[in-house]
PDB file of C-alpha atoms in Angstrom:
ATOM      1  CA  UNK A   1      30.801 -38.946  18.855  1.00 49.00           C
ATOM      2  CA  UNK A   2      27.933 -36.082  19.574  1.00 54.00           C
ATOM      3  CA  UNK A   3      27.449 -33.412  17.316  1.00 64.00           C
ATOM      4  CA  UNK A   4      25.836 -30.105  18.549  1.00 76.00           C
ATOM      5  CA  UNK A   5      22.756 -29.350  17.273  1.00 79.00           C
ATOM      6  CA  UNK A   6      23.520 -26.056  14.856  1.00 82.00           C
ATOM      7  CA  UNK A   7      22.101 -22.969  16.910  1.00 86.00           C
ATOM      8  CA  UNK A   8      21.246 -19.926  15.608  1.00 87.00           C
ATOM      9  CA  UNK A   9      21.458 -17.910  19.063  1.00 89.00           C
ATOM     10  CA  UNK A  10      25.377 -19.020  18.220  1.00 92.00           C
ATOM     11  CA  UNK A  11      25.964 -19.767  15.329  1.00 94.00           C
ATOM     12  CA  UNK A  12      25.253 -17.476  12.324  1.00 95.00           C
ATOM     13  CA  UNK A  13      22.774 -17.796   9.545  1.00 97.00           C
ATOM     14  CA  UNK A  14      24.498 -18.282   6.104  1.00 97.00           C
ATOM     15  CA  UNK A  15      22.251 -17.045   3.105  1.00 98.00           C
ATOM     16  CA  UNK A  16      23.971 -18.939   0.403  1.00 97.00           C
ATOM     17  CA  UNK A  17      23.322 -17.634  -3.299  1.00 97.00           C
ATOM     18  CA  UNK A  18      19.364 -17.388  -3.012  1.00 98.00           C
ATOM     19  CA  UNK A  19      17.227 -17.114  -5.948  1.00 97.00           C
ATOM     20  CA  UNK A  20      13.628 -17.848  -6.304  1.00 97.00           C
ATOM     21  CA  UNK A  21      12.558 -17.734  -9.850  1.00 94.00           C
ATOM     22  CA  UNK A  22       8.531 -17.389 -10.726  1.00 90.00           C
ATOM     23  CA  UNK A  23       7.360 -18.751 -14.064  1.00 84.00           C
ATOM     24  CA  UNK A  24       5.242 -15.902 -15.831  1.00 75.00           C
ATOM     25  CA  UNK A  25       5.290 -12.154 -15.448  1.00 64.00           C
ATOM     26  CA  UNK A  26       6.731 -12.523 -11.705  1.00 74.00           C
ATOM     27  CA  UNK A  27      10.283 -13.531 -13.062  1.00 84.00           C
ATOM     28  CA  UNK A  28      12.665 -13.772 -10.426  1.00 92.00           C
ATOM     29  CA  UNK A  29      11.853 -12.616  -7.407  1.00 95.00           C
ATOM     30  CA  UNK A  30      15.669 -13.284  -5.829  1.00 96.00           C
ATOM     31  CA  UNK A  31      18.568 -13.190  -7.745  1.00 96.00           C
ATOM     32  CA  UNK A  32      21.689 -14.782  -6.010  1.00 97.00           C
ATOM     33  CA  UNK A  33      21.301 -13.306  -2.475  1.00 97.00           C
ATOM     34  CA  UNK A  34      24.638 -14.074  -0.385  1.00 98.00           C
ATOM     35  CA  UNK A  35      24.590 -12.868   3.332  1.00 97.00           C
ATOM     36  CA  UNK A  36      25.729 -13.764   6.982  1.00 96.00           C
ATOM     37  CA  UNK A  37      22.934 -13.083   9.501  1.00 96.00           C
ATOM     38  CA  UNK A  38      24.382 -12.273  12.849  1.00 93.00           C
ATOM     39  CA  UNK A  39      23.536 -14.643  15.720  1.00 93.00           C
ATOM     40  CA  UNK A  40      21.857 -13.346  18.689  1.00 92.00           C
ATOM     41  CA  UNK A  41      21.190 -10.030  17.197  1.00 94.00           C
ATOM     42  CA  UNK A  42      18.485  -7.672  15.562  1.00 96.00           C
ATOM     43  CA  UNK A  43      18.850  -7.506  12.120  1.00 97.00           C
ATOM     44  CA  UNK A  44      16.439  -5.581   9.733  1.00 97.00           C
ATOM     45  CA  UNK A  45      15.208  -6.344   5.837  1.00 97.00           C
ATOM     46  CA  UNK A  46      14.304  -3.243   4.204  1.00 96.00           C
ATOM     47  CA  UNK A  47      13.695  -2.119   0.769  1.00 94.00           C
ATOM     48  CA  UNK A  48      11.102  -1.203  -1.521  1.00 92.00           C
ATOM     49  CA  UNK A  49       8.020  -2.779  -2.561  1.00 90.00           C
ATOM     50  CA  UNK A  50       8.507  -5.611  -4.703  1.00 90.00           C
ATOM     51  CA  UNK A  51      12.143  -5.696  -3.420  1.00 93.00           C
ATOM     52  CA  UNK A  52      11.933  -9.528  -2.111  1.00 95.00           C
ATOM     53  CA  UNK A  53      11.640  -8.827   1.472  1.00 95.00           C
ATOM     54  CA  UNK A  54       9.105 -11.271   1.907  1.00 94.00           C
ATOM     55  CA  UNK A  55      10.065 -13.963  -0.212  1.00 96.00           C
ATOM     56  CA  UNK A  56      13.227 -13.913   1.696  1.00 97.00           C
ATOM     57  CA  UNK A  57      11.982 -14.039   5.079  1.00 96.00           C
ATOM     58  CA  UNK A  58       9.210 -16.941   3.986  1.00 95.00           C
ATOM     59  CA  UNK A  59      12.382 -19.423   2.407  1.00 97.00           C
ATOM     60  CA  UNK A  60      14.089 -18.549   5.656  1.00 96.00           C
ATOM     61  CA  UNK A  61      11.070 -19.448   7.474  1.00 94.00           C
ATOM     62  CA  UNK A  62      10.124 -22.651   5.610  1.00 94.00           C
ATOM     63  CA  UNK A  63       7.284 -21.678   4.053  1.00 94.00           C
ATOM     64  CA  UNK A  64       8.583 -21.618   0.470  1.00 95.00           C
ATOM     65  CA  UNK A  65      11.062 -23.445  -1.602  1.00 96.00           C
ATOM     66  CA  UNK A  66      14.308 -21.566  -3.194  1.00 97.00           C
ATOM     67  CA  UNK A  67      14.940 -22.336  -6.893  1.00 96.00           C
ATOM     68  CA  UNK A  68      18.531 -22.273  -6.195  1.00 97.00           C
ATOM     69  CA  UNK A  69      21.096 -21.955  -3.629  1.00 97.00           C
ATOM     70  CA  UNK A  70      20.115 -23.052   0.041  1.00 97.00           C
ATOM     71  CA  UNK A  71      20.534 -21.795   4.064  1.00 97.00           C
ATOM     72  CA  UNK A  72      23.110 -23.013   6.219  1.00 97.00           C
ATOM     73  CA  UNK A  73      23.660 -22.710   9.927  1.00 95.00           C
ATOM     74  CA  UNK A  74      27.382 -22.762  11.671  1.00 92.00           C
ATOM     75  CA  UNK A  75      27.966 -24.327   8.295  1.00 93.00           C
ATOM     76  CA  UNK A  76      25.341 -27.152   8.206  1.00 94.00           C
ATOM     77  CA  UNK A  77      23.165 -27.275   5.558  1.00 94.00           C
ATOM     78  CA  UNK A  78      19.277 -26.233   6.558  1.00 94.00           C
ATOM     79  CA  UNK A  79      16.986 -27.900   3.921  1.00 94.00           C
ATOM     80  CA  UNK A  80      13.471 -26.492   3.796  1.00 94.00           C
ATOM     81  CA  UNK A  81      11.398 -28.775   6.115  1.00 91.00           C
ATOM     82  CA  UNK A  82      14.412 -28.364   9.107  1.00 93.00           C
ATOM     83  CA  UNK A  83      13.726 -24.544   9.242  1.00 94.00           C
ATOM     84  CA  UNK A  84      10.207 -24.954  10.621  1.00 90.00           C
ATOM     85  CA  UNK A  85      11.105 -25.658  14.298  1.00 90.00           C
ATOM     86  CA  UNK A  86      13.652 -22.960  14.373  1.00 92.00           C
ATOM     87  CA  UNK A  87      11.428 -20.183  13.295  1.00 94.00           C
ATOM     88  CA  UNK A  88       8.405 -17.857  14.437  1.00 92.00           C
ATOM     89  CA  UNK A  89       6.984 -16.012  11.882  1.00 91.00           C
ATOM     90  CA  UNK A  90       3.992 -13.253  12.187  1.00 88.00           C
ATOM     91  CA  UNK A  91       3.423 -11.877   8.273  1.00 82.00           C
ATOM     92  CA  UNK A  92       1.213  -8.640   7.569  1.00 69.00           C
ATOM     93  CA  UNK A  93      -2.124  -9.364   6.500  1.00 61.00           C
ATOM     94  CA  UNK A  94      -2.751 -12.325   8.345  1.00 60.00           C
ATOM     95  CA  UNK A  95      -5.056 -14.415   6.965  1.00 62.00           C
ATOM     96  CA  UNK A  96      -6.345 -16.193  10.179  1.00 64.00           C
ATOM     97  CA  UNK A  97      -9.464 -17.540   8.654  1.00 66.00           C
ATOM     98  CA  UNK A  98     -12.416 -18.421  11.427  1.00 74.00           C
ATOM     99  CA  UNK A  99     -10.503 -20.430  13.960  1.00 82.00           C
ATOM    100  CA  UNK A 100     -11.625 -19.581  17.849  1.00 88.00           C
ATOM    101  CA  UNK A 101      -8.741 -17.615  19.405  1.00 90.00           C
ATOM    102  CA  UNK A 102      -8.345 -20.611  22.240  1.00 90.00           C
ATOM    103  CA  UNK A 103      -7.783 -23.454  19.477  1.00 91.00           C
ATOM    104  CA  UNK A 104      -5.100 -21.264  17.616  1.00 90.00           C
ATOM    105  CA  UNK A 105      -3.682 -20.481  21.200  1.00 92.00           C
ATOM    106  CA  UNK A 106      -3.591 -24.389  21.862  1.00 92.00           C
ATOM    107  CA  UNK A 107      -1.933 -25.005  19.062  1.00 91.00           C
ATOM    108  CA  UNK A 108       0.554 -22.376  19.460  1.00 91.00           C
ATOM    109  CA  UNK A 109       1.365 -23.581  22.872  1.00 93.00           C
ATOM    110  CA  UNK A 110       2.586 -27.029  21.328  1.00 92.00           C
ATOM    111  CA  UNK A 111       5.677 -25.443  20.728  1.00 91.00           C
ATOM    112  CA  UNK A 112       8.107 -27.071  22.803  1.00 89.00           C
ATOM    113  CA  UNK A 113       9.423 -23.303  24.464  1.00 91.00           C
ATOM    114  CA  UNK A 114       6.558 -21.731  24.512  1.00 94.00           C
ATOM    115  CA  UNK A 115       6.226 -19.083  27.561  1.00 94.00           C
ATOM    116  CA  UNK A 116       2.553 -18.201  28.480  1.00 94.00           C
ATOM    117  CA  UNK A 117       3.951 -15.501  30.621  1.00 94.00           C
ATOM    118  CA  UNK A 118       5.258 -13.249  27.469  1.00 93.00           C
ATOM    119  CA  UNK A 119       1.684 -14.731  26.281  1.00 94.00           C
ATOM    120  CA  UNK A 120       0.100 -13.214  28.777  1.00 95.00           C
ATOM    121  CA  UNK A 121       2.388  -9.346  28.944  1.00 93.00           C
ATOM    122  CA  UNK A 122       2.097  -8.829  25.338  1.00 92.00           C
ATOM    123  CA  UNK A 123      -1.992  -9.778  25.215  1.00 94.00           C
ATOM    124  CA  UNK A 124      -2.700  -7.052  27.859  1.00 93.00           C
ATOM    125  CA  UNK A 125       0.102  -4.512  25.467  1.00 91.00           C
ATOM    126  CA  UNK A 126      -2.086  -5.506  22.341  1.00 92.00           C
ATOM    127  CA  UNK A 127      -5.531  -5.157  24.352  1.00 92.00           C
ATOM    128  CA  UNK A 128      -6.438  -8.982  23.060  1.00 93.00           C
ATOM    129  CA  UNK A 129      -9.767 -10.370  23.950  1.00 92.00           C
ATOM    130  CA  UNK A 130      -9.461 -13.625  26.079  1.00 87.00           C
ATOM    131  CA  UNK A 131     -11.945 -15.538  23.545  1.00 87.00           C
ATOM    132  CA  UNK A 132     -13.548 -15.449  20.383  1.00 87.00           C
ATOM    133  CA  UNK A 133     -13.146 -15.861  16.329  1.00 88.00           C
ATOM    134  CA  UNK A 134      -9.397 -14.384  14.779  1.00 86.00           C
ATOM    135  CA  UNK A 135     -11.404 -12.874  12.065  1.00 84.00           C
ATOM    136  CA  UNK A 136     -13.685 -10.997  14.208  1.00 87.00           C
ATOM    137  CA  UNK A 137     -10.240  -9.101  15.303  1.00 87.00           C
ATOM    138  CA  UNK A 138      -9.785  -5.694  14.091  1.00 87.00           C
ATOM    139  CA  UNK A 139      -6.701  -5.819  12.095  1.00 86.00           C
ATOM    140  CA  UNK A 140      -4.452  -4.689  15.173  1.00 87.00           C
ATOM    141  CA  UNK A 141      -5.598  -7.509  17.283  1.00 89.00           C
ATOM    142  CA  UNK A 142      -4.901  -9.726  14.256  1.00 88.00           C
ATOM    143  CA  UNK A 143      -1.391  -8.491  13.711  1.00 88.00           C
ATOM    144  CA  UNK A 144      -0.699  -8.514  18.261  1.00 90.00           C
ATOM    145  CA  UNK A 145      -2.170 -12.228  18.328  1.00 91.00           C
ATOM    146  CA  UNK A 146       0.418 -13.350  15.348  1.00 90.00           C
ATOM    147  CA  UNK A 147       3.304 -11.770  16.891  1.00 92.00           C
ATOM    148  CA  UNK A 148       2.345 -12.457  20.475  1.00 93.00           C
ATOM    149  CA  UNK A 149       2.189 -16.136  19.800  1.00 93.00           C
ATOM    150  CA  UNK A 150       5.898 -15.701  17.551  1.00 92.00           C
ATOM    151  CA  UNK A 151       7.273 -14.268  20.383  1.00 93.00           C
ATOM    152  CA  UNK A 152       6.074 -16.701  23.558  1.00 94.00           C
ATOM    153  CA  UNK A 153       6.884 -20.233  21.273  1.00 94.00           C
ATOM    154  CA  UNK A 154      10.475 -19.759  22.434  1.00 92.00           C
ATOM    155  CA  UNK A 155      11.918 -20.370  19.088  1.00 94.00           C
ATOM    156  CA  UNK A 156      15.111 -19.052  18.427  1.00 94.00           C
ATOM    157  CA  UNK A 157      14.556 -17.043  14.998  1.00 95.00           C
ATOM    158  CA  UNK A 158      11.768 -14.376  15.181  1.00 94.00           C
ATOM    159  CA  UNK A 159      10.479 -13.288  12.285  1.00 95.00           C
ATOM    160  CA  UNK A 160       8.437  -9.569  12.089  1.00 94.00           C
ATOM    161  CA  UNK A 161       7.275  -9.433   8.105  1.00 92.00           C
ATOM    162  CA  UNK A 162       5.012  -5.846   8.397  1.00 87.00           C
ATOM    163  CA  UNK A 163       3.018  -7.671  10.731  1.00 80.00           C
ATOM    164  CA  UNK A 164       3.201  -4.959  13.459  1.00 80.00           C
ATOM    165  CA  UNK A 165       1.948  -2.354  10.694  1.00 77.00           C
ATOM    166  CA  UNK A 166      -1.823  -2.759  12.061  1.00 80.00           C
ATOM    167  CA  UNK A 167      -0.164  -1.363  15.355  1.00 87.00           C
ATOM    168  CA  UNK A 168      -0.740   1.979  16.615  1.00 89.00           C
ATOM    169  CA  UNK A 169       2.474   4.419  17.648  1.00 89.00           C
ATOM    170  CA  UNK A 170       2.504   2.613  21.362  1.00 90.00           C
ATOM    171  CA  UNK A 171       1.869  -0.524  20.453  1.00 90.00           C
ATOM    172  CA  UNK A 172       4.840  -0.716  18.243  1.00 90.00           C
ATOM    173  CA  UNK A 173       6.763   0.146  20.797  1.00 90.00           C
ATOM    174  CA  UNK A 174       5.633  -2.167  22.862  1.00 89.00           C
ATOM    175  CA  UNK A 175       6.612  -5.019  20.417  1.00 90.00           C
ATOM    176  CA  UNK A 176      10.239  -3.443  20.182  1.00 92.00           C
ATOM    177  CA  UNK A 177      10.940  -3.302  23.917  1.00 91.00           C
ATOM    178  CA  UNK A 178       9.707  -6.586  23.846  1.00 90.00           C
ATOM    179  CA  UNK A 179      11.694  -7.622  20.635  1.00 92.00           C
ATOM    180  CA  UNK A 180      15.238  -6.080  22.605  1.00 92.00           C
ATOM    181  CA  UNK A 181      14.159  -8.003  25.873  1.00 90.00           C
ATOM    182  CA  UNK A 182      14.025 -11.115  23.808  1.00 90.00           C
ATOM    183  CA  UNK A 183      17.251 -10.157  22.225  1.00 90.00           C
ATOM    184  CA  UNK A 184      19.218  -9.396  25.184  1.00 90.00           C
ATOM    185  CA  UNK A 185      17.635 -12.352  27.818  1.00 88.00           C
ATOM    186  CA  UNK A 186      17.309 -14.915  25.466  1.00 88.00           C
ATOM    187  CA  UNK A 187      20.220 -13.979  22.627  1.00 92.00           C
ATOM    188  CA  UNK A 188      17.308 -14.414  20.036  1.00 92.00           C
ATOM    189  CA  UNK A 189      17.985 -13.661  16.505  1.00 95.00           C
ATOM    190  CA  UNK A 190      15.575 -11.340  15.454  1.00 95.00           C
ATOM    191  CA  UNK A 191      14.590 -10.267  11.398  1.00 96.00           C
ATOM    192  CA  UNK A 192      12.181  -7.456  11.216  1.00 95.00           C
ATOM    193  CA  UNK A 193      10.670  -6.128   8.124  1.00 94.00           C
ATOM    194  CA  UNK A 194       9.453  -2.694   8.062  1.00 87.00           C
ATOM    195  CA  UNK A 195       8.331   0.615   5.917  1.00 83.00           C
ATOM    196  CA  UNK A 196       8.940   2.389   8.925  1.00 84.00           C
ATOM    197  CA  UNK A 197      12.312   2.753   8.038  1.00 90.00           C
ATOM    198  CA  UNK A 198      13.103   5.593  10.935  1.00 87.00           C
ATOM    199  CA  UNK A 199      11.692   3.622  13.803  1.00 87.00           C
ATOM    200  CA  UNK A 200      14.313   0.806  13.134  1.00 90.00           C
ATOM    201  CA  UNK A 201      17.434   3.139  13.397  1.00 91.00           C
ATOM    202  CA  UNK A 202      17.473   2.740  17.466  1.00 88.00           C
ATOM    203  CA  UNK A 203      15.830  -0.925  17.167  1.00 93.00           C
ATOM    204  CA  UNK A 204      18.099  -2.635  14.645  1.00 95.00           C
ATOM    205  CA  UNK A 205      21.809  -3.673  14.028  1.00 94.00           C
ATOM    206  CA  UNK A 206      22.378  -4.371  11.043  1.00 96.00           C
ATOM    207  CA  UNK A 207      20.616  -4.426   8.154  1.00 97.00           C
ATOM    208  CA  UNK A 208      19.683  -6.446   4.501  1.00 97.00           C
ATOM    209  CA  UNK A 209      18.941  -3.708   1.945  1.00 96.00           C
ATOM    210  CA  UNK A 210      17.225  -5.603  -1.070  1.00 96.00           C
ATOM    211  CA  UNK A 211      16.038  -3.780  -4.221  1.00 95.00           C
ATOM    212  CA  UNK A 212      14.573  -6.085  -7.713  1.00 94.00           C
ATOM    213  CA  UNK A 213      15.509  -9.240  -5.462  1.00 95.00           C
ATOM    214  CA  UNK A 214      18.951  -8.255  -5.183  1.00 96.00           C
ATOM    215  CA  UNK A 215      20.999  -8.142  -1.882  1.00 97.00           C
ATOM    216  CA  UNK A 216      22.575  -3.926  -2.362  1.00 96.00           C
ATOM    217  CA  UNK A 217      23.533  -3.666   1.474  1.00 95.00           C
ATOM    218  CA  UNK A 218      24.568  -5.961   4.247  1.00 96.00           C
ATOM    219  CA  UNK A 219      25.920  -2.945   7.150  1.00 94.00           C
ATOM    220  CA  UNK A 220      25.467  -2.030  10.114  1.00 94.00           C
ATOM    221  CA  UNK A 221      23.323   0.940  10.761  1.00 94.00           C
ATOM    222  CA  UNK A 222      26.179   3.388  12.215  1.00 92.00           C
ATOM    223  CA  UNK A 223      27.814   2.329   8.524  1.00 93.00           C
ATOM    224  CA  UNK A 224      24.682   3.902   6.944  1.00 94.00           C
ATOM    225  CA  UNK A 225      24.112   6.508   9.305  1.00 89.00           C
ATOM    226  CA  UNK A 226      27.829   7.841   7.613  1.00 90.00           C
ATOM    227  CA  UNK A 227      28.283   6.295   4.305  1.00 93.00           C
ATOM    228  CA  UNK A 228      26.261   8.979   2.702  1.00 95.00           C
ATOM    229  CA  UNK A 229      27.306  12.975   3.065  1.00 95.00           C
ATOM    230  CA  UNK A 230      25.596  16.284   1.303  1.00 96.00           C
ATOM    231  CA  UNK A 231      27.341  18.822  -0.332  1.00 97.00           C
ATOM    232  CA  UNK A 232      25.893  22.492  -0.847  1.00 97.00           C
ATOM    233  CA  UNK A 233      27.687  25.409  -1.821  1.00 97.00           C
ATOM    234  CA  UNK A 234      28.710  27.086  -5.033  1.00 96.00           C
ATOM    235  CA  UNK A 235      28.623  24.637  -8.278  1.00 95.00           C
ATOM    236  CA  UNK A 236      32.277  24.634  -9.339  1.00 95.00           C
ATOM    237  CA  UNK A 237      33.858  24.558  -5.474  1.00 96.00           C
ATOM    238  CA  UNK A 238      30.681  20.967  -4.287  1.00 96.00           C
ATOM    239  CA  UNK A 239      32.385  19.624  -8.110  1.00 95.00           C
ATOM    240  CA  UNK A 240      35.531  19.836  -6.908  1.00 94.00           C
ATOM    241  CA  UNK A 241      34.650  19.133  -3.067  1.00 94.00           C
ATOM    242  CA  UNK A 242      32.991  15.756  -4.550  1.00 93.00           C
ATOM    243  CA  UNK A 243      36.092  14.612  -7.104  1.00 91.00           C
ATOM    244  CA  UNK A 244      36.447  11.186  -6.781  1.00 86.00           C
ATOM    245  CA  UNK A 245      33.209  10.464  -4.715  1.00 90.00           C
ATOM    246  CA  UNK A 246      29.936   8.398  -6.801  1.00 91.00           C
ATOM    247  CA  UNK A 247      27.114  11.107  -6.915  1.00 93.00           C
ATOM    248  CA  UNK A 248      23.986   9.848  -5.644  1.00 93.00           C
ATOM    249  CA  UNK A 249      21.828  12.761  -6.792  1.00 93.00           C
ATOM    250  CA  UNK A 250      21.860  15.814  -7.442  1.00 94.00           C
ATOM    251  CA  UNK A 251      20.099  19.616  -7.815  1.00 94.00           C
ATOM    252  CA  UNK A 252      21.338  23.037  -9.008  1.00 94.00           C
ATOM    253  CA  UNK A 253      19.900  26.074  -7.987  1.00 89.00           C
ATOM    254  CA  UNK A 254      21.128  28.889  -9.966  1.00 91.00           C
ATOM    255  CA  UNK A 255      24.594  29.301  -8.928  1.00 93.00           C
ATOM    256  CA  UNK A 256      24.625  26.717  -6.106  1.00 95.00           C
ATOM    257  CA  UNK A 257      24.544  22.899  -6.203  1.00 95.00           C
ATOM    258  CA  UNK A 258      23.460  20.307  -3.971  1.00 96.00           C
ATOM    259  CA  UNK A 259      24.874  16.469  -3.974  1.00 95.00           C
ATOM    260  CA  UNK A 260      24.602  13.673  -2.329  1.00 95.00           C
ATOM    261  CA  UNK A 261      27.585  11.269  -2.453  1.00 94.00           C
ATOM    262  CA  UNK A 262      28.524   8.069  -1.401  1.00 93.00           C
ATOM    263  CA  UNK A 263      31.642   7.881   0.583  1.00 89.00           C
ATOM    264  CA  UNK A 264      31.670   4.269   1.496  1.00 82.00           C
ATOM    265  CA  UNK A 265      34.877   4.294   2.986  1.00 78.00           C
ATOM    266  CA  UNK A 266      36.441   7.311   1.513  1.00 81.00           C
ATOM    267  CA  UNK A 267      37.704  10.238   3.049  1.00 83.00           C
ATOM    268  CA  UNK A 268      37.283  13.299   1.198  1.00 84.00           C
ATOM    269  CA  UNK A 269      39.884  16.009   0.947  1.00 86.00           C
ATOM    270  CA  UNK A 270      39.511  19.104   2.779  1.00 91.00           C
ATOM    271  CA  UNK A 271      36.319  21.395   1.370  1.00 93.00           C
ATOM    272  CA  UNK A 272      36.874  24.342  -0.096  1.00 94.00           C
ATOM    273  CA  UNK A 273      35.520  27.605   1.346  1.00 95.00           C
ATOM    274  CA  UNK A 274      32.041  28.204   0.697  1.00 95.00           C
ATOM    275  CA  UNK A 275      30.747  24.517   0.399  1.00 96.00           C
ATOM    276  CA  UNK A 276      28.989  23.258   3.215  1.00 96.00           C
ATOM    277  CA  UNK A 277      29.068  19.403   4.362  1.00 95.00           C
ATOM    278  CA  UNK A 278      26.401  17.551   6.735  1.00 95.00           C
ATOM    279  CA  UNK A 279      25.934  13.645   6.831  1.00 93.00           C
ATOM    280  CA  UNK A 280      22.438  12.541   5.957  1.00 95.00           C
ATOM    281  CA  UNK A 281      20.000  11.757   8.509  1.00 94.00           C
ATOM    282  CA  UNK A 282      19.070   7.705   8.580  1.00 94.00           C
ATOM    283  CA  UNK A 283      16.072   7.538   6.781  1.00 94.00           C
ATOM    284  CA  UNK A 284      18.015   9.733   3.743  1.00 95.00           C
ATOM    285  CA  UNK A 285      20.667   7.660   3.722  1.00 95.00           C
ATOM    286  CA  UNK A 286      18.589   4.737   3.441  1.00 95.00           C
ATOM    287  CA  UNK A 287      16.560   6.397   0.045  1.00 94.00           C
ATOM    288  CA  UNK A 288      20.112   6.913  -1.084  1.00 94.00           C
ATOM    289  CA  UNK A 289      21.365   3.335  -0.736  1.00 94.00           C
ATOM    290  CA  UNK A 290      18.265   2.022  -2.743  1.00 93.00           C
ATOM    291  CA  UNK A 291      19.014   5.047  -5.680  1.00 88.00           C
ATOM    292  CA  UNK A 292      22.658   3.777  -5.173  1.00 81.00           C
ATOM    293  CA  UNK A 293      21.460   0.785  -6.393  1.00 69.00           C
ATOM    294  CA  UNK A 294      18.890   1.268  -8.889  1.00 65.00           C
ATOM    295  CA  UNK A 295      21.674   1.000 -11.753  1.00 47.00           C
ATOM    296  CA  UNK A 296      23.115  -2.688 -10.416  1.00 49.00           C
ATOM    297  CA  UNK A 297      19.292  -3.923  -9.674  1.00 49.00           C
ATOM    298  CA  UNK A 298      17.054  -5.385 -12.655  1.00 46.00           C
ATOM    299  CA  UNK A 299      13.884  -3.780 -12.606  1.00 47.00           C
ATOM    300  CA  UNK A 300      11.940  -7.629 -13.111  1.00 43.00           C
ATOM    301  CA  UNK A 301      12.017  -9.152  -9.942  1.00 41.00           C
ATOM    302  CA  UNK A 302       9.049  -9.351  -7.270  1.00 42.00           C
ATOM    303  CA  UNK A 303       8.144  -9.777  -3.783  1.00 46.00           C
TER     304      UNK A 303
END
């Protein structure tokens, strides 16, 4: 009897009570981080600095050992030195070192799916010299080799850690039409990590909110775009308006008051005259989600 290869263009990625603990001042830099990662689909890791974002993304991608817990796919088990062949990674900051562009581009076409085509349409979108040494790159050129050669090796995880921060405005874009073509003709699964929390409303999914290594959202984004709703009017009428609702923040302005509460789910009874409601926009909700969960997070963990 055959068994199917697991596949993550089918079969979801199971996260499986992560931790990664550092000896010395780092601590732990994941604390028991349980998720499903949607197959075939664009999911993005957000959070603060020193959230875990990358330490995630680098167990996912082989590159470092958990301390506990472990990565499934479809249900199999996905020990460390099996996640290699499934995974593309381009990280910010590449270090590149002095390798000639054509010997890292050889060895880059070894991968087994590598397309020279998508090569080829995302070198003329980054403006990449034909030759020459990686370090000689300006840092834009770095970041567009790394992600051009993640995205033409045909593997079925792509992983975007900052790398495509070095971009300019149109050359990010470029990497997320390219990133949704992938998505759509090739049902990759796709984890992009980003400060540039706005541009990945229309790109992404769902999203992994981390903050102090913990996992505080697993959504989609329309679930964020309305978990989160402000209330302004006169202070006694937004108390009552918010009864029953977690308060997020808030500010009081003489006789007014402005929250921000968390709905998740709830509906909230008809507002009383005078107190105006509007939903926060996507990057608001997003601070709010992370202030959400500044009292549940630990305040020792790094990235």
């Amino acid at each position: 009897m055959t068994t199917t290869a697991p596949d993550p263009r089918r079969d979801p990625i199971e996260l499986q009570g992560l931790g990664k603990h550092y000896f010395g001042a780092r601590g732990d830099a994941l604390r028991d981080l349980t998720a499903t990662i949607a197959p075939g689909a664009i999911t993005a890791v957000l959070g603060p600095n020193g959230s875990g974002k990358t330490t995630l993304l680098r167990i996912l991608a082989g590159q470092l050992a958990e301390s506990a817990g472990g990565i499934a796919i479809g249900g199999r088990p996905l020990p460390l030195d099996a996640r290699i062949p499934y995974t593309a990674v381009a990280h910010g900051g590449n270090n590149l070192g002095e390798f000639r562009m054509r010997d890292a581009l050889r060895f880059a076409q070894s991968r087994p799916g590598w397309d020279g085509a998508v090569y080829e349409r995302l070198a003329r979108a980054f403006d990449l010299p034909a030759r020459g040494k990686l370090h000689r790159l300006s840092t834009g050129q770095q970041s567009g080799f790394a992600i051009a050669c993640g995205l033409a090796s045909g593997a079925p995880i792509v992983i975007i850690d900052e790398a495509h921060a070095g971009l300019d405005v149109p050359k990010r874009f470029a990497l997320y039409e390219e990133l949704v073509r992938a998505n759509a003709e090739d049902g990759r699964t796709v984890l992009i990590a980003s400060h540039n929390v706005g541009e990945l409303e229309r790109l992404a999914e769902r999203l992994l909110v981390l903050r102090d290594g913990r996992l505080i959202g697993d959504l989609a984004v329309e679930e964020l775009r309305g978990r989160y709703l402000r209330l302004v009017g006169p202070s006694e009428r937004v108390a009552q308006a918010a009864a029953g609702a977690p308060v997020v923040s808030a500010r009081v302005l003489g006789p007014t008051s402005e929250l921000v509460v968390d709905l998740d789910g709830r509906a909230l009874d008809p507002l009383p005259a005078g107190v105006l409601a509007e939903q926060l926009d996507f990057q608001e909700a997003f601070v709010a989600l992370v202030r959400d969960g500044e009292a549940a997070s630990p305040k020792e963990a790094a990235a």
